[in-house]
XYZ file of C-alpha atoms in Angstrom:
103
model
C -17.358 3.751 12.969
C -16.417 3.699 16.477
C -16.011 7.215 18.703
C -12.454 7.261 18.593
C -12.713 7.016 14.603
C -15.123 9.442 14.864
C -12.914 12.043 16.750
C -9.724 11.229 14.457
C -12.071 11.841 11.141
C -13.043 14.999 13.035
C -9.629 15.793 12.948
C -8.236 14.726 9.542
C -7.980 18.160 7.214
C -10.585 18.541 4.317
C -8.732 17.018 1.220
C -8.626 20.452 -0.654
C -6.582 21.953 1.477
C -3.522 19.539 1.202
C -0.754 20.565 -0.667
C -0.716 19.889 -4.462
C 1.642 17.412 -6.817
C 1.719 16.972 -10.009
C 4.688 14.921 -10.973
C 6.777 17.283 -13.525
C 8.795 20.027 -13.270
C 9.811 21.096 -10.116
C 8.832 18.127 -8.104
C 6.224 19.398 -5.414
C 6.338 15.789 -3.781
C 8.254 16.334 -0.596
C 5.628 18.563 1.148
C 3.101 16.476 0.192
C 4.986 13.636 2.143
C 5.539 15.619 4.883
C 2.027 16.387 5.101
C 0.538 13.067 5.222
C 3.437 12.258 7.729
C 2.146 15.179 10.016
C -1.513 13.592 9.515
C -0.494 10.325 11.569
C 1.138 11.888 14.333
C -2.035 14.739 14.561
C -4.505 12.308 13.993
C -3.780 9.425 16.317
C -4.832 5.436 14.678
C -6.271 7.061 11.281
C -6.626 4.265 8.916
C -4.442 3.928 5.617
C -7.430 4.124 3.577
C -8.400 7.590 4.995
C -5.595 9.090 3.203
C -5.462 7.190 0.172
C -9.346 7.746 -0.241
C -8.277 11.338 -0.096
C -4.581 11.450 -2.261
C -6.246 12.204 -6.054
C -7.462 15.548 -4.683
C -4.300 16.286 -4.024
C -2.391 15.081 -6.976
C -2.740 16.994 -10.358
C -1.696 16.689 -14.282
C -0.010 13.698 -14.678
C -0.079 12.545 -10.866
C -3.777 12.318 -11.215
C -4.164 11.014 -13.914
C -1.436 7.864 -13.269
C -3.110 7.684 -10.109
C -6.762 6.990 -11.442
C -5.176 4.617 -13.752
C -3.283 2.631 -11.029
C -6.606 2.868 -9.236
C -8.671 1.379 -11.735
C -6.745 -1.642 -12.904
C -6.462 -3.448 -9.987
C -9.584 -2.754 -9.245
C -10.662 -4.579 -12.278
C -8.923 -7.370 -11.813
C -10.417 -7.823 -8.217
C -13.820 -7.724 -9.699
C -12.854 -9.949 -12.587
C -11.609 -12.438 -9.812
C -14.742 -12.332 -7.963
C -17.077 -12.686 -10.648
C -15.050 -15.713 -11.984
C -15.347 -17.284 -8.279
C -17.896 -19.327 -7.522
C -16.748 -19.623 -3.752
C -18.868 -17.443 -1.119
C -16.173 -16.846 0.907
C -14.249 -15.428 -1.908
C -16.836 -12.967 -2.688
C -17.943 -11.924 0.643
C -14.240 -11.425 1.238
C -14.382 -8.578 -1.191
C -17.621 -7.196 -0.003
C -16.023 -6.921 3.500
C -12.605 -5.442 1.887
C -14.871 -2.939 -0.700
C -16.437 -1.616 2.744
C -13.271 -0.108 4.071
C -12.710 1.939 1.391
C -16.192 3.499 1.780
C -16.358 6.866 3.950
């Protein structure tokens, strides 16, 4: 992580305190737009991945759950397209990609 990632994660909110959705009734999904909106102009060059790492903690119900399942199946298929490859490049490919997604 280089220091200006370092000062921008230093900067992004803890995930619990971003506003909620769940996906029925009253739809609660505006504010949660308008919060991640506010987190790229208050957090200068934060990755993508920062906030998707973070979005099931603030979806709930039905959000979270069609969000762990949209999660999980391409996910599977990655794997399933690595493990069929016999090609190095393939596979390191989506080493480097998996290590992204780690913070």
């Amino acid at each position: 992580m280089s220091y200006s990632e370092k000062e921008a994660f230093k900067k992004l909110p803890e995930a619990s305190s971003w506003p909620k959705f769940s996906g029925t009734g009253e739809y609660d999904d505006m504010e949660l737009i308008d919060h991640i909106d506010g987190l790229f102009i208050d957090v200068p060059r934060i990755p993508d991945y920062w906030i998707t790492a973070r979005l099931n903690s603030a979806f709930k119900g039905h959000a979270s759950i069609w969000f762990t399942e949209m999660e999980e199946k391409p996910q599977k298929k990655k794997l399933a397209m690595v493990e069929e490859s016999n090609h190095p490049k393939v596979q390191q490919g989506y080493l480097d990609m998996a290590k992204n997604y780690v913070i």
